[in-house]
PDB file of C-alpha atoms and ligand atoms in Angstrom:
ATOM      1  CA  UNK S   9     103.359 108.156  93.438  1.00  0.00           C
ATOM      2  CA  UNK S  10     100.376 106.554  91.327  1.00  0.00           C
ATOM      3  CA  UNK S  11      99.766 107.722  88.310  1.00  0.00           C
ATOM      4  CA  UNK S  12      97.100 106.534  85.749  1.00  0.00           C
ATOM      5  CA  UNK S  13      97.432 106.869  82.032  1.00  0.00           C
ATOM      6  CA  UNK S  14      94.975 106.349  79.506  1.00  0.00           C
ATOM      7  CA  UNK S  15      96.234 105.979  76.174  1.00  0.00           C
ATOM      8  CA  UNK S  16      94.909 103.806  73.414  1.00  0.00           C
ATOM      9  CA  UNK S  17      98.035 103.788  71.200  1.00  0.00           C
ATOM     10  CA  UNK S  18      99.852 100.755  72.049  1.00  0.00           C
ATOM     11  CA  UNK S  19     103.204 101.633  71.549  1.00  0.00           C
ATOM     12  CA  UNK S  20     102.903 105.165  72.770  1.00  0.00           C
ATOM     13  CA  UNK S  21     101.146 103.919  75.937  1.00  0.00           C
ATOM     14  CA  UNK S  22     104.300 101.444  76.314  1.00  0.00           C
ATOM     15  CA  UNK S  23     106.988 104.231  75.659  1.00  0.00           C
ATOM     16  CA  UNK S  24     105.100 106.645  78.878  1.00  0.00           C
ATOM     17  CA  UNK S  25     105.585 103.703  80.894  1.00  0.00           C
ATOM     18  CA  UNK S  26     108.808 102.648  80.725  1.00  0.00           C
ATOM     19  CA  UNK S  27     110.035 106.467  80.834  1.00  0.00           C
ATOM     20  CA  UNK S  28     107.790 107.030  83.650  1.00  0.00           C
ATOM     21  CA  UNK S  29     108.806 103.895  86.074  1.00  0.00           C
ATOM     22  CA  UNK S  30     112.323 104.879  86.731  1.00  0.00           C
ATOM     23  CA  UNK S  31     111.401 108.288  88.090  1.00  0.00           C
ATOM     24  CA  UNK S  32     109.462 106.020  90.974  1.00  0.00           C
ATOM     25  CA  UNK S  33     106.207 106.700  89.417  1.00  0.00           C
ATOM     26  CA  UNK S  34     104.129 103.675  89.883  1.00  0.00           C
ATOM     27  CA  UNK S  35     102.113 103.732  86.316  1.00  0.00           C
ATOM     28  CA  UNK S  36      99.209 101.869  85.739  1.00  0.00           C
ATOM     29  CA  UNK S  37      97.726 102.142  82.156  1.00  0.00           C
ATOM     30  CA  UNK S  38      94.197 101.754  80.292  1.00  0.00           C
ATOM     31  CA  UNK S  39      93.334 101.856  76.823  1.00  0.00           C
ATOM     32  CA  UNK S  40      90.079 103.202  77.170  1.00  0.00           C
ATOM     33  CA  UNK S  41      87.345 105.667  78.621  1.00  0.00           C
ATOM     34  CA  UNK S  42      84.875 103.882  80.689  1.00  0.00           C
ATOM     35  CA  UNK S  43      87.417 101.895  82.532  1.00  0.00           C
ATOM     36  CA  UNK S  44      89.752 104.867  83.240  1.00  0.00           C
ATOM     37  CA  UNK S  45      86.217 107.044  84.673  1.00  0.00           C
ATOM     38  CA  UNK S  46      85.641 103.506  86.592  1.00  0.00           C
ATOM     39  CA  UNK S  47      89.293 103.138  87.792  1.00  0.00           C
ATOM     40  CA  UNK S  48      89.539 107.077  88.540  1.00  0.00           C
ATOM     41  CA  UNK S  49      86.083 106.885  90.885  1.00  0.00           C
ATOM     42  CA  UNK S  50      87.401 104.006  92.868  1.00  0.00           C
ATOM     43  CA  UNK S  51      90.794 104.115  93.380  1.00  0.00           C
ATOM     44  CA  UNK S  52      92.964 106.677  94.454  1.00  0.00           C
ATOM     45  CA  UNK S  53      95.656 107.954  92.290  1.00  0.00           C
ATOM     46  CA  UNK S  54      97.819 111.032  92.521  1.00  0.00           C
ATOM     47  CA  UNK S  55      97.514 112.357  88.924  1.00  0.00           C
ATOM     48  CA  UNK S  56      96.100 111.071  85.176  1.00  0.00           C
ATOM     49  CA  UNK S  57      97.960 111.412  82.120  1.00  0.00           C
ATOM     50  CA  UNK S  58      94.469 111.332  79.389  1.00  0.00           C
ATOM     51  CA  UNK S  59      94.557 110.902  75.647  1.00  0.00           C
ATOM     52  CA  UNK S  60      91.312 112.860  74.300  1.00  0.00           C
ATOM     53  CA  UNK S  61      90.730 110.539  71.500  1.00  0.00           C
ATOM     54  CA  UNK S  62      89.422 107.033  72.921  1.00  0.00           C
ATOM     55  CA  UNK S  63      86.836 104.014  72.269  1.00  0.00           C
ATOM     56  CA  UNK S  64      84.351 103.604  74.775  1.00  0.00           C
ATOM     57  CA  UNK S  65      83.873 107.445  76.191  1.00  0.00           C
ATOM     58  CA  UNK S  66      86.191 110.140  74.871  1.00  0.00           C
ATOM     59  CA  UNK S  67      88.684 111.721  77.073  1.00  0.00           C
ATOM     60  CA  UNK S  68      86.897 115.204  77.462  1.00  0.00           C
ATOM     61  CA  UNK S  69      83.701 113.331  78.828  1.00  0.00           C
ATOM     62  CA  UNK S  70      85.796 111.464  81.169  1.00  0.00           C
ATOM     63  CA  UNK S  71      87.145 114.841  82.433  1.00  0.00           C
ATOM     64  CA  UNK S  72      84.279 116.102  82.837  1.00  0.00           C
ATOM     65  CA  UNK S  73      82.481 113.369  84.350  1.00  0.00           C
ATOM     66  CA  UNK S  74      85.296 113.270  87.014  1.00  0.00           C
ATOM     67  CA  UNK S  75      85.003 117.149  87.821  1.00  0.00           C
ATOM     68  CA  UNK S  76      81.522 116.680  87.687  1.00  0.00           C
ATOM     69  CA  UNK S  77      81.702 114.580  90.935  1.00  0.00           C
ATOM     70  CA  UNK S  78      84.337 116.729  92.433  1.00  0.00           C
ATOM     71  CA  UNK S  79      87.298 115.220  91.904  1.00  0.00           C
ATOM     72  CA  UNK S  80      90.647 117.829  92.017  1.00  0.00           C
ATOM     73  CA  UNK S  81      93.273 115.412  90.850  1.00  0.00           C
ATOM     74  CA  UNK S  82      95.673 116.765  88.460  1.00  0.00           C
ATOM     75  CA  UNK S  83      94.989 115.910  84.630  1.00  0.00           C
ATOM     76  CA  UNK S  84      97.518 116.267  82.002  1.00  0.00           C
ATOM     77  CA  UNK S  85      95.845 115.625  78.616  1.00  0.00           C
ATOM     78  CA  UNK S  86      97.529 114.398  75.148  1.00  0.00           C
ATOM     79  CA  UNK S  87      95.708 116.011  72.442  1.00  0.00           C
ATOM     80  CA  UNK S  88      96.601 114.474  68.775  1.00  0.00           C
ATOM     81  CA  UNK S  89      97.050 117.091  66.958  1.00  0.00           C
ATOM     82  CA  UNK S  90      97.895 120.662  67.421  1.00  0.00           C
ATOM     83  CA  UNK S  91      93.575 121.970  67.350  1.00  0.00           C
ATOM     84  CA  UNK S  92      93.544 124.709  69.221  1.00  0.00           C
ATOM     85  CA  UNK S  93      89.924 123.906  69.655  1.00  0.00           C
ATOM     86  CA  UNK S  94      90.478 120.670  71.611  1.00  0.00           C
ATOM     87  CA  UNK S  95      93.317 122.382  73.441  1.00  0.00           C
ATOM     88  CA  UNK S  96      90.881 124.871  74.680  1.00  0.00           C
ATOM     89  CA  UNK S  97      88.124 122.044  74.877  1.00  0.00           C
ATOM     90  CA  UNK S  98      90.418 120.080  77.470  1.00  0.00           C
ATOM     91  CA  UNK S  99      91.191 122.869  79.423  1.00  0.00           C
ATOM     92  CA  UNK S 100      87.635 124.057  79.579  1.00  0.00           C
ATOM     93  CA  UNK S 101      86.566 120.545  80.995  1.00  0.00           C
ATOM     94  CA  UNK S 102      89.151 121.212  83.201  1.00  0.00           C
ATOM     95  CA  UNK S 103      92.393 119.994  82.607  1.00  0.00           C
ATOM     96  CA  UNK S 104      95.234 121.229  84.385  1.00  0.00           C
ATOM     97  CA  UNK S 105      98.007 121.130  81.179  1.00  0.00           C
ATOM     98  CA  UNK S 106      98.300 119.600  78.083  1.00  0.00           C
ATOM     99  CA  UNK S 107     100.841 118.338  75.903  1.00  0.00           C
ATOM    100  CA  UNK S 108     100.380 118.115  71.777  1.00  0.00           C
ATOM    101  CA  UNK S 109     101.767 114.206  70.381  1.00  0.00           C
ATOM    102  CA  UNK S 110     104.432 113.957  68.813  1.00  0.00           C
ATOM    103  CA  UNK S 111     106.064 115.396  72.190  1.00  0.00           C
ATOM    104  CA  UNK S 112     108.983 114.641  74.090  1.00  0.00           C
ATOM    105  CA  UNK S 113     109.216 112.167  76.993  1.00  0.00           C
ATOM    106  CA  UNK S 114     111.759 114.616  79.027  1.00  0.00           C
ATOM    107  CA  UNK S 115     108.877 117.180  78.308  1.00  0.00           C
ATOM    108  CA  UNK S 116     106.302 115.302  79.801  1.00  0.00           C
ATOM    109  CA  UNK S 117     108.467 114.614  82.617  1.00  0.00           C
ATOM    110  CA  UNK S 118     108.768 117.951  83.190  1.00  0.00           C
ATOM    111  CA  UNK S 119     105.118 118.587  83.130  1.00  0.00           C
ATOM    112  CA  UNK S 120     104.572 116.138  85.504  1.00  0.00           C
ATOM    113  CA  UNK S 121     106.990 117.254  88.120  1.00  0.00           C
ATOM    114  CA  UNK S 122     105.568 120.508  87.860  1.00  0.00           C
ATOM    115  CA  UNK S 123     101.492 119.514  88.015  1.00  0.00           C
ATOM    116  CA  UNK S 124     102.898 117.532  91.355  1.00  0.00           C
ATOM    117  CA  UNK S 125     104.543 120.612  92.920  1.00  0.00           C
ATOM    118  CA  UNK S 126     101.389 122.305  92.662  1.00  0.00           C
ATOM    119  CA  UNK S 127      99.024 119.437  94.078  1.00  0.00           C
ATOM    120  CA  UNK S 128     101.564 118.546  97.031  1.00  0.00           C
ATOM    121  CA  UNK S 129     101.925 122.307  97.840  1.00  0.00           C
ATOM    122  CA  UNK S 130      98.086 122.333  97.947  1.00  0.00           C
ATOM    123  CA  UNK S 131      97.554 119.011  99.194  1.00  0.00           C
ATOM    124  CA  UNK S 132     100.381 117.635 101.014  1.00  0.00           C
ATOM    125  CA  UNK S 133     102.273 119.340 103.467  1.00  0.00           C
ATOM    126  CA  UNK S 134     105.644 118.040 105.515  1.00  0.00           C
ATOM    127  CA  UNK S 135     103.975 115.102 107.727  1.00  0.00           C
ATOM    128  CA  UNK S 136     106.040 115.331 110.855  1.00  0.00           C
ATOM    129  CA  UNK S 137     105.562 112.527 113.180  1.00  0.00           C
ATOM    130  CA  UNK S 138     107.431 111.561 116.829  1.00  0.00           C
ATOM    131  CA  UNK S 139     110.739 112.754 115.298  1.00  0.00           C
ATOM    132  CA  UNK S 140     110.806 111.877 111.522  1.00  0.00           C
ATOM    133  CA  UNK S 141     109.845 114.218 109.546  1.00  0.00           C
ATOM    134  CA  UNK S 142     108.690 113.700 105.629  1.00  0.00           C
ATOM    135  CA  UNK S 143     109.255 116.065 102.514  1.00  0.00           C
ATOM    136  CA  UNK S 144     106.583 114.701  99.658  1.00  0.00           C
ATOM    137  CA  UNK S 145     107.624 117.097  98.108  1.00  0.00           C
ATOM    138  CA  UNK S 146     111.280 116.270  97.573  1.00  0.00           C
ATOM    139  CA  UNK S 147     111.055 112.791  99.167  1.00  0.00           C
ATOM    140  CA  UNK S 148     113.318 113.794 101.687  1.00  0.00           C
ATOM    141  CA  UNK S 149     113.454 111.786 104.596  1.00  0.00           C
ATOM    142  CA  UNK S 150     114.922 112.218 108.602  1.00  0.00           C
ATOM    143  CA  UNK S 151     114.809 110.927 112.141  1.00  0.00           C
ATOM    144  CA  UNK S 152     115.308 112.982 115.267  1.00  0.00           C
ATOM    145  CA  UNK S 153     117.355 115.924 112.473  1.00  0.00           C
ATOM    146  CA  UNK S 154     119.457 112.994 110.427  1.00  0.00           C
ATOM    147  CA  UNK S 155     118.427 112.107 106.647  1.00  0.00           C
ATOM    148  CA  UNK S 156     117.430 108.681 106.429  1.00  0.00           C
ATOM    149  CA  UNK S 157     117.167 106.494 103.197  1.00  0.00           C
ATOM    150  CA  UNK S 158     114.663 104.579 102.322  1.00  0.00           C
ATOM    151  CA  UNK S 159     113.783 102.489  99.166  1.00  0.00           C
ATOM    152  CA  UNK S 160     111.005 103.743  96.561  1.00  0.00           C
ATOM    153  CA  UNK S 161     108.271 101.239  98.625  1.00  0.00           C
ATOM    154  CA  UNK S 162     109.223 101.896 101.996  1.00  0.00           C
ATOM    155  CA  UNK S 163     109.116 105.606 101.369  1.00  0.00           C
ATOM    156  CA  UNK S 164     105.416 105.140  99.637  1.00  0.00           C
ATOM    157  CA  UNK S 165     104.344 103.064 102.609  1.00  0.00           C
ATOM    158  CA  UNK S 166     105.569 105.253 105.262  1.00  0.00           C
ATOM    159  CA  UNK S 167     103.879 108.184 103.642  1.00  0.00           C
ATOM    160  CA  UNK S 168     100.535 105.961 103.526  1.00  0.00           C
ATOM    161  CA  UNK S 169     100.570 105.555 107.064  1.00  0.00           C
ATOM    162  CA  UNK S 170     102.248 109.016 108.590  1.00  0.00           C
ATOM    163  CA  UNK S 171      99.200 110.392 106.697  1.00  0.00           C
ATOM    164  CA  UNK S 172      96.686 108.564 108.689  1.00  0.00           C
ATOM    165  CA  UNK S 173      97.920 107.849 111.835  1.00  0.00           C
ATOM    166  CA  UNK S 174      95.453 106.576 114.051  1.00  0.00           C
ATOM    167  CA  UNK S 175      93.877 104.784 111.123  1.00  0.00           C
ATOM    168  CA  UNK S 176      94.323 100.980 109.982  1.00  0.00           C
ATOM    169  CA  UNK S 177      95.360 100.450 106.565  1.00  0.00           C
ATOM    170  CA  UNK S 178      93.961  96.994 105.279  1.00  0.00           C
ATOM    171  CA  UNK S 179      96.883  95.104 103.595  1.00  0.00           C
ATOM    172  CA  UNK S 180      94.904  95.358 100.146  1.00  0.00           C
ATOM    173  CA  UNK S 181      94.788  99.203 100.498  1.00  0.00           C
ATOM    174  CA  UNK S 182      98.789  99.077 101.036  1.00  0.00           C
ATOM    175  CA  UNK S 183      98.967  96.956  98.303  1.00  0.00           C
ATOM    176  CA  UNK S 184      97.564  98.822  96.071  1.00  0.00           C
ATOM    177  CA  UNK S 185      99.643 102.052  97.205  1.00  0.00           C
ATOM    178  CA  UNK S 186     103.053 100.139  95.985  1.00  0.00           C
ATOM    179  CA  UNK S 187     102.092  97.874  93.026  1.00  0.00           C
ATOM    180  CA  UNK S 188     100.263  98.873  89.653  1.00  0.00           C
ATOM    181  CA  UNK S 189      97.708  96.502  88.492  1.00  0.00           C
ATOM    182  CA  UNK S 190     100.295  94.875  85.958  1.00  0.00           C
ATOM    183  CA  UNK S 191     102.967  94.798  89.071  1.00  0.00           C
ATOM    184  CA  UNK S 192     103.515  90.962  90.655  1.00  0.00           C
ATOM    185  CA  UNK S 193     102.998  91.284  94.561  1.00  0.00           C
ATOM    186  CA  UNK S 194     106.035  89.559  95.468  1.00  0.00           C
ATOM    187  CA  UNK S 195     104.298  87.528  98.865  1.00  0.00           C
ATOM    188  CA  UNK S 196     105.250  89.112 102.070  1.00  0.00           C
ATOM    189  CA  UNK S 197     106.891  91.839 100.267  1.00  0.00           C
ATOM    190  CA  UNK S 198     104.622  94.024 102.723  1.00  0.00           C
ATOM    191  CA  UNK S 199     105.876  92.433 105.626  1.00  0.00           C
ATOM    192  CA  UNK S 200     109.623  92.972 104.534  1.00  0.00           C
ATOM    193  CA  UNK S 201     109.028  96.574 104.227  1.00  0.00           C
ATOM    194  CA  UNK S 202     107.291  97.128 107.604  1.00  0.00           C
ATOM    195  CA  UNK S 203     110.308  95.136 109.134  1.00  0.00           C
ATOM    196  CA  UNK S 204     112.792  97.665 107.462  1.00  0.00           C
ATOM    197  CA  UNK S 205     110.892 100.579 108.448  1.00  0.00           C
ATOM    198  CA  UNK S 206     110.755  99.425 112.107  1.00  0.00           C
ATOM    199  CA  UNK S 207     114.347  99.203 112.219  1.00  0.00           C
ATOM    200  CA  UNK S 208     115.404 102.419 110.495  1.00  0.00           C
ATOM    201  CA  UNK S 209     113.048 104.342 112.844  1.00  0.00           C
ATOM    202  CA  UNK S 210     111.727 102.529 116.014  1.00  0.00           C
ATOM    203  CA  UNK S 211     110.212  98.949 116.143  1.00  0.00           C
ATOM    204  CA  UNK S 212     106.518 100.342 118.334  1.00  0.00           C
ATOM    205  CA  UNK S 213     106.226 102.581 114.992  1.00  0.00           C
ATOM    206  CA  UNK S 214     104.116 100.287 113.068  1.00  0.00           C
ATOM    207  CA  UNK S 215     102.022  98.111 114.796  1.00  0.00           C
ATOM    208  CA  UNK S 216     100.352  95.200 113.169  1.00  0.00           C
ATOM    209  CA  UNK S 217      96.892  94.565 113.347  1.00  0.00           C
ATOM    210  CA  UNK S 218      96.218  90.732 112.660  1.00  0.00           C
ATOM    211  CA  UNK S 219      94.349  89.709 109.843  1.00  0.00           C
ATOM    212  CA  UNK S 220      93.886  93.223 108.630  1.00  0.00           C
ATOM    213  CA  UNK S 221      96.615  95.423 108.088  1.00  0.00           C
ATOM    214  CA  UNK S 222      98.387  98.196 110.060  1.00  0.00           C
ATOM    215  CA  UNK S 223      98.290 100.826 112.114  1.00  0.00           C
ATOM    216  CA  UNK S 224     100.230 103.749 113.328  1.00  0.00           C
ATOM    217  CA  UNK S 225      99.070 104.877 116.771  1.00  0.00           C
ATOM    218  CA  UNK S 226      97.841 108.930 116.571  1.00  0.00           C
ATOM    219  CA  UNK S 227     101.189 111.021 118.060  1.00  0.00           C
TER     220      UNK S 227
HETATM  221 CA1  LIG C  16      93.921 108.055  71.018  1.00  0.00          CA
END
C-alpha cells in the first residue's frame, strides 16, 4: 500500500511516517506542492495524506489540479487550524476527509483504514487466480481453500501481478510497488521474493521475462 504525504513540517512529517510504516504502509513523503502534483501525475499511489499550507503551490491547488485531470485517488487533507472555511475549501476541491493538527496518530490511522475500505470496495475486488484467491481488502491470502502467509513484499508483489495477468511488469515498476523513494533496494531482493512466491504457490506462476521483468500468464 503506497501512500504519499505531503507535509512541510519536519517533525510532523517524520512522526506520520514512522506511525504509518508499521501498519505496512509504504510512505513516501514531500515537503512541498509542485513536487507532490509532479509525483501524484506520474506515479501511482493508493492514497495522499496533503497539508493545505505549503511553499511552492498550496495544497488546495494541488487538489484541484489533480481532480482537474481526473484523478479519483483518495485525499485526506491536514488543515492547520480548525477554519471552517478551509475545511469546506478542501472538501470543495475535493477531498475525501480531513483531519484538523494537533490530531492524533491512532486517529489518522483510523481515517486511513476507512478512506481504503471505500477505494478497495470501489476499486479492488477479490483477484482470484488458478486457485489462490486474494482479499485487498483484509490482506487475506489462500491456495486451493488454505490461508497462506506471506510477508508485507511478497503480498504487494503478488497483488501487482494477479492484477495484470497477462501483462509484464518491468522490474523498475515492481520496484517501485515495494520500496518508497527513501527505501534502499536491497539487490536481488526482487528475485528473492519471486522465488518465495513460486514455492508457496506453484513454480510456472511467475514467469520471468529476461532483461525486463515478469509476467503472469492470463488464467
Ligand atoms: Ca504546512
Amino acid at each position: 500500500m503506497r501512500i504519499l504525504l505531503v507535509e512541510d513540517d519536519k517533525a510532523l512529517g517524520e512522526g506520520i511516517c514512522t506511525a504509518l510504516k508499521p501498519e505496512g504502509y509504504t510512505v513516501d513523503w514531500l515537503q512541498d506542492g509542485a513536487s507532490a502534483l509532479h509525483a501524484l501525475s506520474h506515479e501511482s499511489f493508493e492514497l495522499c495524506v496533503l497539508d493545505l499550507g505549503l511553499p511552492r503551490m498550496d495544497g488546495l491547488e494541488v487538489l484541484r489540479r489533480l481532480r482537474a485531470a481526473g484523478n479519483a485517488m483518495p485525499v485526506l487533507v491536514l488543515t492547520a487550524r480548525d477554519a471552517t472555511s478551509d475545511r469546506i475549501a478542501g472538501l470543495d476541491a475535493g477531498a475525501d476527509d480531513y483531519l484538523v493538527k494537533p490530531f492524533d496518530v491512532a486517529e489518522l490511522k483510523a481515517r486511513l483504514r476507512a478512506l481504503l475500505r471505500r477505494s478497495f470496495g470501489r476499486a479492488q475486488p477479490v483477484l482470484e487466480y488458478r486457485g489462490i484467491r486474494i482479499e485487498p481488502d483484509s490482506q487475506q491470502v489462500s491456495y486451493q481453500g488454505a490461508p497462506v502467509s506471506l510477508a508485507r513484499k511478497e503480498f504487494l508483489l503478488l497483488h501487482e501481478l494477479l492484477a495484470q495477468p497477462g501483462r509484464v511488469l518491468t522490474r523498475d515498476k515492481l520496484q517501485q510497488v515495494l520500496y518508497g523513494w527513501g527505501e534502499e533496494v536491497e539487490s536481488n531482493a526482487l528475485e528473492v521474493h519471486v522465488h518465495h512466491l513460486r514455492k508457496k504457490f506453484f513454480p510456472e506462476l511467475i514467469r520471468t521475462v529476461r532483461g525486463v521483468g515478469y509476467l503472469v500468464d492470463k488464467a
